[in-house]
mmCIF file of C-alpha atoms in Angstrom:
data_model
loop_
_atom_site.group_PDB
_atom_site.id
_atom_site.type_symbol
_atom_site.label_atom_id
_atom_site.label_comp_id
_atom_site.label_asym_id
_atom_site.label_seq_id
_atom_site.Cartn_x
_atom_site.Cartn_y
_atom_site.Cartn_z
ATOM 1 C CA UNK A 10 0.000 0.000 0.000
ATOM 2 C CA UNK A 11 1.522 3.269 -0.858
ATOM 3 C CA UNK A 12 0.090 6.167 1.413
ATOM 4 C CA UNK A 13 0.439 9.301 -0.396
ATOM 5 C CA UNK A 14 0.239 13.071 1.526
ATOM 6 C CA UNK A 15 0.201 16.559 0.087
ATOM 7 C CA UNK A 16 1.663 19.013 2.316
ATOM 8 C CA UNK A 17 -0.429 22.155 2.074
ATOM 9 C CA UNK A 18 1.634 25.543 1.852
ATOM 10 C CA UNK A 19 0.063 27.135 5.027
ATOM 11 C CA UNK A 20 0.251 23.910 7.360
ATOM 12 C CA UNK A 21 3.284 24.569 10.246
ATOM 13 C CA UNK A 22 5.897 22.409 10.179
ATOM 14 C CA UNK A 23 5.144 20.783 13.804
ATOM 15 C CA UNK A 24 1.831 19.765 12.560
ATOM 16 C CA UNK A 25 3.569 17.616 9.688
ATOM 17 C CA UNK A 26 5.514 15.919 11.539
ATOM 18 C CA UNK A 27 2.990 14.642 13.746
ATOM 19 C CA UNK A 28 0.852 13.643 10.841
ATOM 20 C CA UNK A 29 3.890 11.470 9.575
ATOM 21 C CA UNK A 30 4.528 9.841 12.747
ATOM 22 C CA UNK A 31 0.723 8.664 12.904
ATOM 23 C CA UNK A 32 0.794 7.193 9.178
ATOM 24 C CA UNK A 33 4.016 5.639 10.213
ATOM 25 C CA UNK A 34 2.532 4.084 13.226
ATOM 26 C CA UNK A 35 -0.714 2.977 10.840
ATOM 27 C CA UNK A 36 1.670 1.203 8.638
ATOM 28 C CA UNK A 37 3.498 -0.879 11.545
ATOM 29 C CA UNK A 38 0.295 -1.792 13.123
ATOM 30 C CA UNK A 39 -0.656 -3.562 9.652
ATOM 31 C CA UNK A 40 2.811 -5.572 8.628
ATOM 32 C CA UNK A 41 2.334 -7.031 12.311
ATOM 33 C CA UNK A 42 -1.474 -8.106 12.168
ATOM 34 C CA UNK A 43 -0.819 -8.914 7.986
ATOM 35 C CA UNK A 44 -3.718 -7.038 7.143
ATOM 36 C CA UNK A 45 -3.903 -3.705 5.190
ATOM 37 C CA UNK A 46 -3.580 -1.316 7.213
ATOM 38 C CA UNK A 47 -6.131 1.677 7.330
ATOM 39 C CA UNK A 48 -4.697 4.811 7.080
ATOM 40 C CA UNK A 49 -5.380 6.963 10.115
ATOM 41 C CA UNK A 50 -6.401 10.661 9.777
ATOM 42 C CA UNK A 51 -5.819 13.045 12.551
ATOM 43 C CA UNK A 52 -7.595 16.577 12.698
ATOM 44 C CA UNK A 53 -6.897 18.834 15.541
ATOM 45 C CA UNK A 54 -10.273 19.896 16.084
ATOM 46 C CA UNK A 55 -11.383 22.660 19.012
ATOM 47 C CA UNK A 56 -13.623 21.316 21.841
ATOM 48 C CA UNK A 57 -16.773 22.438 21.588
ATOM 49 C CA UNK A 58 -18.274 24.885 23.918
ATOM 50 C CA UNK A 59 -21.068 23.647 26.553
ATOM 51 C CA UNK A 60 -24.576 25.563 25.666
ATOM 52 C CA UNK A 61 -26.075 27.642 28.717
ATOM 53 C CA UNK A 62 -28.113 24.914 30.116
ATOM 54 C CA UNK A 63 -30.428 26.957 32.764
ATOM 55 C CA UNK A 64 -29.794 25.935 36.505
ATOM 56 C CA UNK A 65 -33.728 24.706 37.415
ATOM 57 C CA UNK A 66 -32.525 21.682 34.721
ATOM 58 C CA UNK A 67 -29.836 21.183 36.148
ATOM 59 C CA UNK A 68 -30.994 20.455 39.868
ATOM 60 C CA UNK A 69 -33.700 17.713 40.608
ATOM 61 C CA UNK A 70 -37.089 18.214 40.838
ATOM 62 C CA UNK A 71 -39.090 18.090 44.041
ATOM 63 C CA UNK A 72 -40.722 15.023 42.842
ATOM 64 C CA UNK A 73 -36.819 13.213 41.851
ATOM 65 C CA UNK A 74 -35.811 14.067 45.749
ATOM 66 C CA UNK A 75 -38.593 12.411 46.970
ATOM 67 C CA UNK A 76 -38.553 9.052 45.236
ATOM 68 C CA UNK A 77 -34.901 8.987 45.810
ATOM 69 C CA UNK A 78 -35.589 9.133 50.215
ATOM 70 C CA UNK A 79 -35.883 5.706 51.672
ATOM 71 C CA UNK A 80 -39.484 4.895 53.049
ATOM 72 C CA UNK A 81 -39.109 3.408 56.870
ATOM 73 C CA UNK A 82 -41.440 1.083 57.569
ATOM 74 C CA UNK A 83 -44.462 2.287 60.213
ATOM 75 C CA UNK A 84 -43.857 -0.491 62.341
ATOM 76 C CA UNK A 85 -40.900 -2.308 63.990
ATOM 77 C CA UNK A 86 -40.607 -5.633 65.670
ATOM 78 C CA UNK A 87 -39.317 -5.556 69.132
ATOM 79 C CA UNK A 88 -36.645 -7.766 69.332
ATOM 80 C CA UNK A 89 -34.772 -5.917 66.079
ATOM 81 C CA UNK A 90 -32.095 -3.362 66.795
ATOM 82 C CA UNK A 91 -32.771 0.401 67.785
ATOM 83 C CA UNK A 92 -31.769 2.431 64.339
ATOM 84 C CA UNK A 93 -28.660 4.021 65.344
ATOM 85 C CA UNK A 94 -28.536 7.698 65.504
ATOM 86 C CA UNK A 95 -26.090 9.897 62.396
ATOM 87 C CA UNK A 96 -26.075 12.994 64.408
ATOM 88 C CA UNK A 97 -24.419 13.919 67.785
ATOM 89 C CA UNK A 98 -25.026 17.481 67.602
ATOM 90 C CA UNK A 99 -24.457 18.483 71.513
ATOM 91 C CA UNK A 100 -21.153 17.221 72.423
ATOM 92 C CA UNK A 101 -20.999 19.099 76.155
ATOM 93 C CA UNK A 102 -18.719 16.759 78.785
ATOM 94 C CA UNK A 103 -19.336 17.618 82.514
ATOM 95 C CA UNK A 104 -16.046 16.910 84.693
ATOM 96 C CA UNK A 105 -16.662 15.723 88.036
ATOM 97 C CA UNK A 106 -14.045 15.599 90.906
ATOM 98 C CA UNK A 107 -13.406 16.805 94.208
ATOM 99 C CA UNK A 108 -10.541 18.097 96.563
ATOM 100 C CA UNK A 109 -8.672 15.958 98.696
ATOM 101 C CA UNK A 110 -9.835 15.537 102.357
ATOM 102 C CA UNK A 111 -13.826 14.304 101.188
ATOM 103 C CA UNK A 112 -15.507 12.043 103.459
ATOM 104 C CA UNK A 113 -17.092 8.856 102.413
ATOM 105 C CA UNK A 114 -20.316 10.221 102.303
ATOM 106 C CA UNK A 115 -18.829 13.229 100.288
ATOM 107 C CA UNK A 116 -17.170 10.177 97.576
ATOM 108 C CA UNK A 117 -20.611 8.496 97.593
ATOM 109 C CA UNK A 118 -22.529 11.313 96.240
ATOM 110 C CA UNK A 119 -19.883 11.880 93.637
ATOM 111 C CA UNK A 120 -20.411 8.357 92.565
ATOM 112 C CA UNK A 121 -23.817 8.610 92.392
ATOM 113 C CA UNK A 122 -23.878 11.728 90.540
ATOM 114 C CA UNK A 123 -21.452 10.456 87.651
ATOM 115 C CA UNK A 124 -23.495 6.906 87.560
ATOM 116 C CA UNK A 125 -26.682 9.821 86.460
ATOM 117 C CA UNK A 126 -24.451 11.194 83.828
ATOM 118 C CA UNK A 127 -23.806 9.403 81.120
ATOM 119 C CA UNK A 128 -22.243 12.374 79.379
ATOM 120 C CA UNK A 129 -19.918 13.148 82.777
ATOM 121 C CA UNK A 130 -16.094 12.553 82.868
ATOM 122 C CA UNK A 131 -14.004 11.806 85.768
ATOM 123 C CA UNK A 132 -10.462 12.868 87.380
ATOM 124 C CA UNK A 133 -7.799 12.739 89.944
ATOM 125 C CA UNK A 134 -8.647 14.660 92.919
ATOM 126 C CA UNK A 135 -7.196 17.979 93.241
ATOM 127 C CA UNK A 136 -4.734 19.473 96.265
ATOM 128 C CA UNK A 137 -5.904 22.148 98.212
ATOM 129 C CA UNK A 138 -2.850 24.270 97.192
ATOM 130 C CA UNK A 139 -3.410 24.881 93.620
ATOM 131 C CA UNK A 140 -5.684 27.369 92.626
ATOM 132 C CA UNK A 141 -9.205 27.478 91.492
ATOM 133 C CA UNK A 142 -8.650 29.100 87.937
ATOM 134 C CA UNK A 143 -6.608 25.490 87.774
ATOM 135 C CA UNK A 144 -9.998 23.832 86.823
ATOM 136 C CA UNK A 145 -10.289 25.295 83.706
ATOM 137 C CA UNK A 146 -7.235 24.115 81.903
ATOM 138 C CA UNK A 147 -8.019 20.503 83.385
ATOM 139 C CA UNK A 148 -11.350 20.597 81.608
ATOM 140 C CA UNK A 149 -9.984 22.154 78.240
ATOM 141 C CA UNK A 150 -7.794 19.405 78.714
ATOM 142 C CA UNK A 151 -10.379 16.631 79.246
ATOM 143 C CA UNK A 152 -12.283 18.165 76.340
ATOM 144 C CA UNK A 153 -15.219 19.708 79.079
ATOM 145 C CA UNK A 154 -17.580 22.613 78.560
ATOM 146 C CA UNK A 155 -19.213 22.122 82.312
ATOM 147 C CA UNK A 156 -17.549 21.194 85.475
ATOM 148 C CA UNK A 157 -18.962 20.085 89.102
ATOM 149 C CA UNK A 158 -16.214 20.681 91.572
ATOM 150 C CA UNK A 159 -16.674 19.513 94.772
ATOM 151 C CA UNK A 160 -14.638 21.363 97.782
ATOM 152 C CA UNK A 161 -14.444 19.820 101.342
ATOM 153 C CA UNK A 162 -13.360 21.866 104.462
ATOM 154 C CA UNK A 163 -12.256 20.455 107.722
ATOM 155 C CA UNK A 164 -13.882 16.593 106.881
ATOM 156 C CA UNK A 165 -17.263 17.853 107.322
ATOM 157 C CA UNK A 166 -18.367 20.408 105.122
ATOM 158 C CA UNK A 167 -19.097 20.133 101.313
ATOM 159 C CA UNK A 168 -18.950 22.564 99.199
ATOM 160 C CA UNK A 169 -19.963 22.520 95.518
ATOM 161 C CA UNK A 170 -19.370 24.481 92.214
ATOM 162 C CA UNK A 171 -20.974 24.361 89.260
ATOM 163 C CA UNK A 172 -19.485 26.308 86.117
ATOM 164 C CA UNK A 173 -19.631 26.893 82.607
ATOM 165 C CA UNK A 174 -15.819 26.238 81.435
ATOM 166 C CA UNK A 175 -14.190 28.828 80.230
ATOM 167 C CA UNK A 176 -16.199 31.350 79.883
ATOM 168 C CA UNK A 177 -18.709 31.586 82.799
ATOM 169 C CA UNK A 178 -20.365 32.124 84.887
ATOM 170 C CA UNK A 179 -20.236 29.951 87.969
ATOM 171 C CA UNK A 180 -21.745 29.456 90.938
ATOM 172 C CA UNK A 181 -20.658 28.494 94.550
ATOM 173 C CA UNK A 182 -23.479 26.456 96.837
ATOM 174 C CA UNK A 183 -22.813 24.629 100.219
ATOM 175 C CA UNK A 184 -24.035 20.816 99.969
ATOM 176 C CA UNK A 185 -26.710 20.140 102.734
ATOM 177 C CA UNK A 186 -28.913 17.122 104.007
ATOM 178 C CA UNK A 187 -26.527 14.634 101.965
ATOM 179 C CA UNK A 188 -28.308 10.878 101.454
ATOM 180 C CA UNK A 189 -26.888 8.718 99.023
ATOM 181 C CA UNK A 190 -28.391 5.948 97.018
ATOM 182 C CA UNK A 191 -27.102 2.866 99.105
ATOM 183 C CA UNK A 192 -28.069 4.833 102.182
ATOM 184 C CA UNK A 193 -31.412 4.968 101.441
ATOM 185 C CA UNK A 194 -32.833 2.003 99.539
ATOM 186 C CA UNK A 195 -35.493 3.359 97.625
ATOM 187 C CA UNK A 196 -37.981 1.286 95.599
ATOM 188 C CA UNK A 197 -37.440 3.347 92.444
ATOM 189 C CA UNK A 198 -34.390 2.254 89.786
ATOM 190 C CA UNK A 199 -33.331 3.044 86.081
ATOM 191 C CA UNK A 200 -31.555 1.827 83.808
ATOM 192 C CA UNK A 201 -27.954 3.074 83.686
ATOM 193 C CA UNK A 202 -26.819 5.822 81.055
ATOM 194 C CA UNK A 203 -30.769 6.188 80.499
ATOM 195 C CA UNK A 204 -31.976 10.481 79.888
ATOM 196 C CA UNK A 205 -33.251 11.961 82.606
ATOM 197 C CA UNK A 206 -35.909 15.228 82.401
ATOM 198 C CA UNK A 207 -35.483 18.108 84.565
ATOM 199 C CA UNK A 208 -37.787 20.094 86.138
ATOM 200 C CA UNK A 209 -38.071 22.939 88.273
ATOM 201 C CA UNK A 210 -40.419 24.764 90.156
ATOM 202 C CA UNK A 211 -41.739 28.205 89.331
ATOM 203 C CA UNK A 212 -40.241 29.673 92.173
ATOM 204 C CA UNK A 213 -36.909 30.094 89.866
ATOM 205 C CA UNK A 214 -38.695 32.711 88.032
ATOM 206 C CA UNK A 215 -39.164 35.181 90.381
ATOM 207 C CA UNK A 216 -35.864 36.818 90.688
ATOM 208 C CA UNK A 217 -33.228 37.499 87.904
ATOM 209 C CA UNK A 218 -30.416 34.982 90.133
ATOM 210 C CA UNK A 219 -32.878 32.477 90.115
ATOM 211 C CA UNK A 220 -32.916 32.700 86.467
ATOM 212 C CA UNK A 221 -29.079 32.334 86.097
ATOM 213 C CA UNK A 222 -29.109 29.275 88.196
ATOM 214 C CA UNK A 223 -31.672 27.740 86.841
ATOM 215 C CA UNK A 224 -30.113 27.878 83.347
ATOM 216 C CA UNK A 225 -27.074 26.963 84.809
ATOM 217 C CA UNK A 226 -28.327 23.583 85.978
ATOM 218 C CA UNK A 227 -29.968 22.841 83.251
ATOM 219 C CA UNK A 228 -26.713 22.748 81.020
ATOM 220 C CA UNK A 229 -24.893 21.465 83.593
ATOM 221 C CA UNK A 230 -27.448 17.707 84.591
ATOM 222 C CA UNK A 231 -29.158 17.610 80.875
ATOM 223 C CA UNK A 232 -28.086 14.767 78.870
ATOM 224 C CA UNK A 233 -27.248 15.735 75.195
ATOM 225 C CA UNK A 234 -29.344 13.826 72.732
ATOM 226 C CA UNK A 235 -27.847 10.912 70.985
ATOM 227 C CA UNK A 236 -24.820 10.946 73.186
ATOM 228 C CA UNK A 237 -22.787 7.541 72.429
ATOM 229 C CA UNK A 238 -22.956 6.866 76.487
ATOM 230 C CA UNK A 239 -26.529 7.310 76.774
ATOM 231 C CA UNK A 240 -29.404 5.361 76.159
ATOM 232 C CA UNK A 241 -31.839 6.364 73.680
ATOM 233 C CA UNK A 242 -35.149 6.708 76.197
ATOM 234 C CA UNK A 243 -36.095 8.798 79.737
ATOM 235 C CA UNK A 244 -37.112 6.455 82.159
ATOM 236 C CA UNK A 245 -36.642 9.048 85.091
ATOM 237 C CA UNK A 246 -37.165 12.751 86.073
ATOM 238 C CA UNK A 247 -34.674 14.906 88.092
ATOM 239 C CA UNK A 248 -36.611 17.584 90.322
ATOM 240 C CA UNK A 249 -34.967 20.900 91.606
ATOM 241 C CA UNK A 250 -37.464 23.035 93.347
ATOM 242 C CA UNK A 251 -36.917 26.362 94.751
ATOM 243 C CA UNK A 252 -37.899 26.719 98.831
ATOM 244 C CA UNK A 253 -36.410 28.728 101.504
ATOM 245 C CA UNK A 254 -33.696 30.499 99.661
ATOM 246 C CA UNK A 255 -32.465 26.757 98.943
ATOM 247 C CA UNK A 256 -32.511 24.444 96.115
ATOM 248 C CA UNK A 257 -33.560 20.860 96.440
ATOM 249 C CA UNK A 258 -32.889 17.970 94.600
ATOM 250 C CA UNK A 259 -35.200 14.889 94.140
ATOM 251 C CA UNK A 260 -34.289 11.866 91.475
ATOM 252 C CA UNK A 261 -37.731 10.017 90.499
ATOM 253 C CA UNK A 262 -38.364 6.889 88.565
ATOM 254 C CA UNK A 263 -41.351 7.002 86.225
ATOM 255 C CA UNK A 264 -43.537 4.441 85.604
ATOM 256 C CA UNK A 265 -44.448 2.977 82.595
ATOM 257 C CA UNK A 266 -47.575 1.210 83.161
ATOM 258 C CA UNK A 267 -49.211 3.512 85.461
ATOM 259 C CA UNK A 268 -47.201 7.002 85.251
ATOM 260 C CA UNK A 269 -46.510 7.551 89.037
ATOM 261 C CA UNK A 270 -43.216 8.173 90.536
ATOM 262 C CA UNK A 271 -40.781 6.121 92.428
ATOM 263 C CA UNK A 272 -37.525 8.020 94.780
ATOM 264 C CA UNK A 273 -34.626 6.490 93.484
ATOM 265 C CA UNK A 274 -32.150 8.939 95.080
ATOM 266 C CA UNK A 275 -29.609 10.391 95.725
ATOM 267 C CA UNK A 276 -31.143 13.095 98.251
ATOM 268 C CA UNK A 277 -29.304 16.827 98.730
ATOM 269 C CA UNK A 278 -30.074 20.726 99.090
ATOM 270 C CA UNK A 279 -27.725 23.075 97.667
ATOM 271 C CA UNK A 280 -27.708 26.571 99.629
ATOM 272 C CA UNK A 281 -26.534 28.980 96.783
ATOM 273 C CA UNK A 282 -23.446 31.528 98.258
ATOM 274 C CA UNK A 283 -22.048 33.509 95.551
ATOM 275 C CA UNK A 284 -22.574 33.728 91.523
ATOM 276 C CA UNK A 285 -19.469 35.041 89.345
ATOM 277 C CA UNK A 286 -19.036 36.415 86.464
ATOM 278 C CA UNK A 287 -16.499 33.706 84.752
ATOM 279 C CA UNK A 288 -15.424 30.416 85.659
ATOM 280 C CA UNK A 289 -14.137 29.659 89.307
ATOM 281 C CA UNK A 290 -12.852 33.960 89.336
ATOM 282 C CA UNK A 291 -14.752 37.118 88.005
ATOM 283 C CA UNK A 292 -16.831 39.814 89.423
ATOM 284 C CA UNK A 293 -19.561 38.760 91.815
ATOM 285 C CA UNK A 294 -22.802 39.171 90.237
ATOM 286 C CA UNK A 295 -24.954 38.057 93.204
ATOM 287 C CA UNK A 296 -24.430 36.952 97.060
ATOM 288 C CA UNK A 297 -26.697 35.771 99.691
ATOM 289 C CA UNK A 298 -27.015 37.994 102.204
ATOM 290 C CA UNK A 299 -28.564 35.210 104.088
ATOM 291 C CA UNK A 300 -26.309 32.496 104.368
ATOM 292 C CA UNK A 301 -24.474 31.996 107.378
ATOM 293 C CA UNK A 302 -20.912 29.766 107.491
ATOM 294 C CA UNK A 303 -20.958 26.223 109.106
ATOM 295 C CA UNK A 304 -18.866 27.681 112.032
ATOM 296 C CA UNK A 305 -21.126 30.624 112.696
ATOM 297 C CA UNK A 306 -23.867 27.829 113.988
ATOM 298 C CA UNK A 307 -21.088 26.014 115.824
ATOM 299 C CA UNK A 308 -19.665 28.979 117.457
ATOM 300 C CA UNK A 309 -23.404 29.660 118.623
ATOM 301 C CA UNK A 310 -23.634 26.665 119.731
ATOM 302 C CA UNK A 311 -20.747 26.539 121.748
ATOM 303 C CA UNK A 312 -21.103 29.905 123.597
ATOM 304 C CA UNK A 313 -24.618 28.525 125.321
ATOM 305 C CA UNK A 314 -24.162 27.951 128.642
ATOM 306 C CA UNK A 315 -25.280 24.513 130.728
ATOM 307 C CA UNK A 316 -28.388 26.476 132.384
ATOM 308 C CA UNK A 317 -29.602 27.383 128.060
ATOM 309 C CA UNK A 318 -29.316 23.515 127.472
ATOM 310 C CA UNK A 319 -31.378 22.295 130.400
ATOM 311 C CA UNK A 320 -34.034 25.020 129.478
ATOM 312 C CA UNK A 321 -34.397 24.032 125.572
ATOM 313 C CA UNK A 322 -33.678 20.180 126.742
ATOM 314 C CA UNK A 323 -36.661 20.512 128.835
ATOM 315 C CA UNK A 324 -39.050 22.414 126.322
ATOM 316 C CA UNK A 325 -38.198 19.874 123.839
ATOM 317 C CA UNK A 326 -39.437 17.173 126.235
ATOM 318 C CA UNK A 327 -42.230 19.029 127.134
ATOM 319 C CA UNK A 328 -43.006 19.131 123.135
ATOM 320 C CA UNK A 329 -42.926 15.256 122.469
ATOM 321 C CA UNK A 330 -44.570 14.080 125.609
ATOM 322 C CA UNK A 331 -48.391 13.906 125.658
ATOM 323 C CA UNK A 332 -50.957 14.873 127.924
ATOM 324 C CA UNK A 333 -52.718 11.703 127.724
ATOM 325 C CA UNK A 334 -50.621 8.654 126.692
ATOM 326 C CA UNK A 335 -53.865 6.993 125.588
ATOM 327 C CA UNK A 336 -57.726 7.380 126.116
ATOM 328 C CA UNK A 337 -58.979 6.423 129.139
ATOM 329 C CA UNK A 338 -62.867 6.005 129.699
ATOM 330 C CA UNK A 339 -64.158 7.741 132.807
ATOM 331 C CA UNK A 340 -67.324 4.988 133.186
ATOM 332 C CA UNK A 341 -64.802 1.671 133.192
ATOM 333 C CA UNK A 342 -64.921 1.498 136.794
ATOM 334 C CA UNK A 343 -68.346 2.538 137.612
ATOM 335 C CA UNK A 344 -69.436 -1.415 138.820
ATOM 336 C CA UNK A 345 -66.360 -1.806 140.838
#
């Protein structure tokens, strides 16, 4: 086969040679195979340009979307697996720890408080000697946005903080009327890691501190949905009402079959001190002016004299006993 090519008088010279090198190639293909070979012609041609296509064609329809979404069936049988959850949206941690120096009953209502929070993380306890503003880099550190510090003076007194890591505010409350769990054997249970709801009384709404603590708890003992700890139901109720310039906190069960409410426990009343500004430091933004110190009521005890606790031993007595210890009938012994 004899290829034949006509070199036109405006075609560049770089073009040519590229056209040779593809006849050439053409021709070795063929002596291989023993067939004729085809002769192969190249043509440099320019891409052609994409026509406006307007953007409504371009995106689905309404109708396309919704045949593409997968249809979950209405009903589900029991023993098949809960559908796991794609989002964990709220990703808040709550450290809990305490100083050294806690009694047993101070450790037992730590324990009891991070078995209720599935979403809580837990630490070394902390020397007395380092600072407060300490706390924060320990929870940036164990990836925290809330904390619950628990302080303990002279073995006996509890203190506790709660505080919104780093940026505030915090609050400072002494820990009253402590009963733990084991303590006092409630009928009520849950299931552990299970969301709890939390309510509070309207009292909370009266006064613009009340406010601030009540949204403080709230971030601080709510569970965040779909947290990989938790379980993915509420099966009890955590109660925080508002009485006597104290808060009080109640831990219910809730029945499924008939709705009412079981104690589970733990038992405690927080008596709010101070509120600051930022996290464990800051301006004071509110203080009791009614809260007295632990030693204030043992000093006052101490300075009564033995005559003070004869009289109040004896108008205690005089309380309790009864006037009657039972009825007696006035015609019993009429007939001898």
């Amino acid at each position: 086969a004899i290829l034949c090519t006509s070199k036109r008088p405006d075609m560049p010279a770089q073009e040519e040679s590229v056209g040779k090198f593809v006849l050439l190639s053409a021709l070795n293909r063929g002596s291989e195979t023993g067939k004729a070979a085809q002769p192969v012609l190249t043509s440099r041609k320019r891409p052609k340009k994409q026509k406006n296509v307007p953007q409504a064609k371009k995106m689905k329809s309404a109708k396309q979307i919704a045949s593409d979404e997968v249809v979950l069936p209405a009903m589900r049988h029991s023993d098949d697996p809960p559908p796991l959850a794609k989002r964990w949206m709220n990703k808040q941690r709550v450290l809990i720890f305490a100083t050294r120096g806690i009694t047993h009953l101070h450790r037992h209502l730590m324990e009891d408080l991070r078995n209720l929070l599935p979403h809580s993380k837990k630490e070394a306890k902390k020397d007395k000697n380092e600072a407060l503003s300490a706390i924060n880099e320990i929870c940036e550190m164990k990836n925290c946005s809330k904390s619950i510090f628990f302080e303990a003076r002279r073995k006996r007194d509890l203190y506790a903080w709660l505080s919104n890591v780093p940026g505030g505010p915090s609050a400072k409350f002494q820990v009253e009327n402590i009963h733990t769990m084991a303590e006092l054997k409630l009928t009520g249970n849950c299931l552990r890691g299970s969301r709890a709801l939390l309510t509070f009384s309207e009292n909370f709404e009266s006064s613009a501190h009340g406010k601030v603590l009540k949204e403080l708890i709230s971030q601080v003992f709510n569970t965040p949905r779909f947290h990989p700890h938790s379980q993915p139901f509420i099966d009890h109720v955590f109660v925080f009402s508002y009485l006597d310039e104290k808060i009080w906190f109640r831990n219910y069960e809730i029945n499924e079959e008939s709705g009412a409410l079981n104690e589970i426990g733990p038992r405690f009343v927080l008596n709010p001190i101070k509120i600051f500004d930022g996290s464990f430091c800051g301006k004071t933004l509110w203080e009791n002016s009614k809260y007295r110190t632990p030693g204030f009521y043992r000093r006052m005890l101490g300075s009564m004299t033995k005559y003070d606790n004869r009289v109040m031993t004896k108008a205690g007595r005089e309380v309790k006993q009864r006037s009657l210890s039972f009825p007696v009938d006035e015609a019993e012994n009429v007939f001898g």
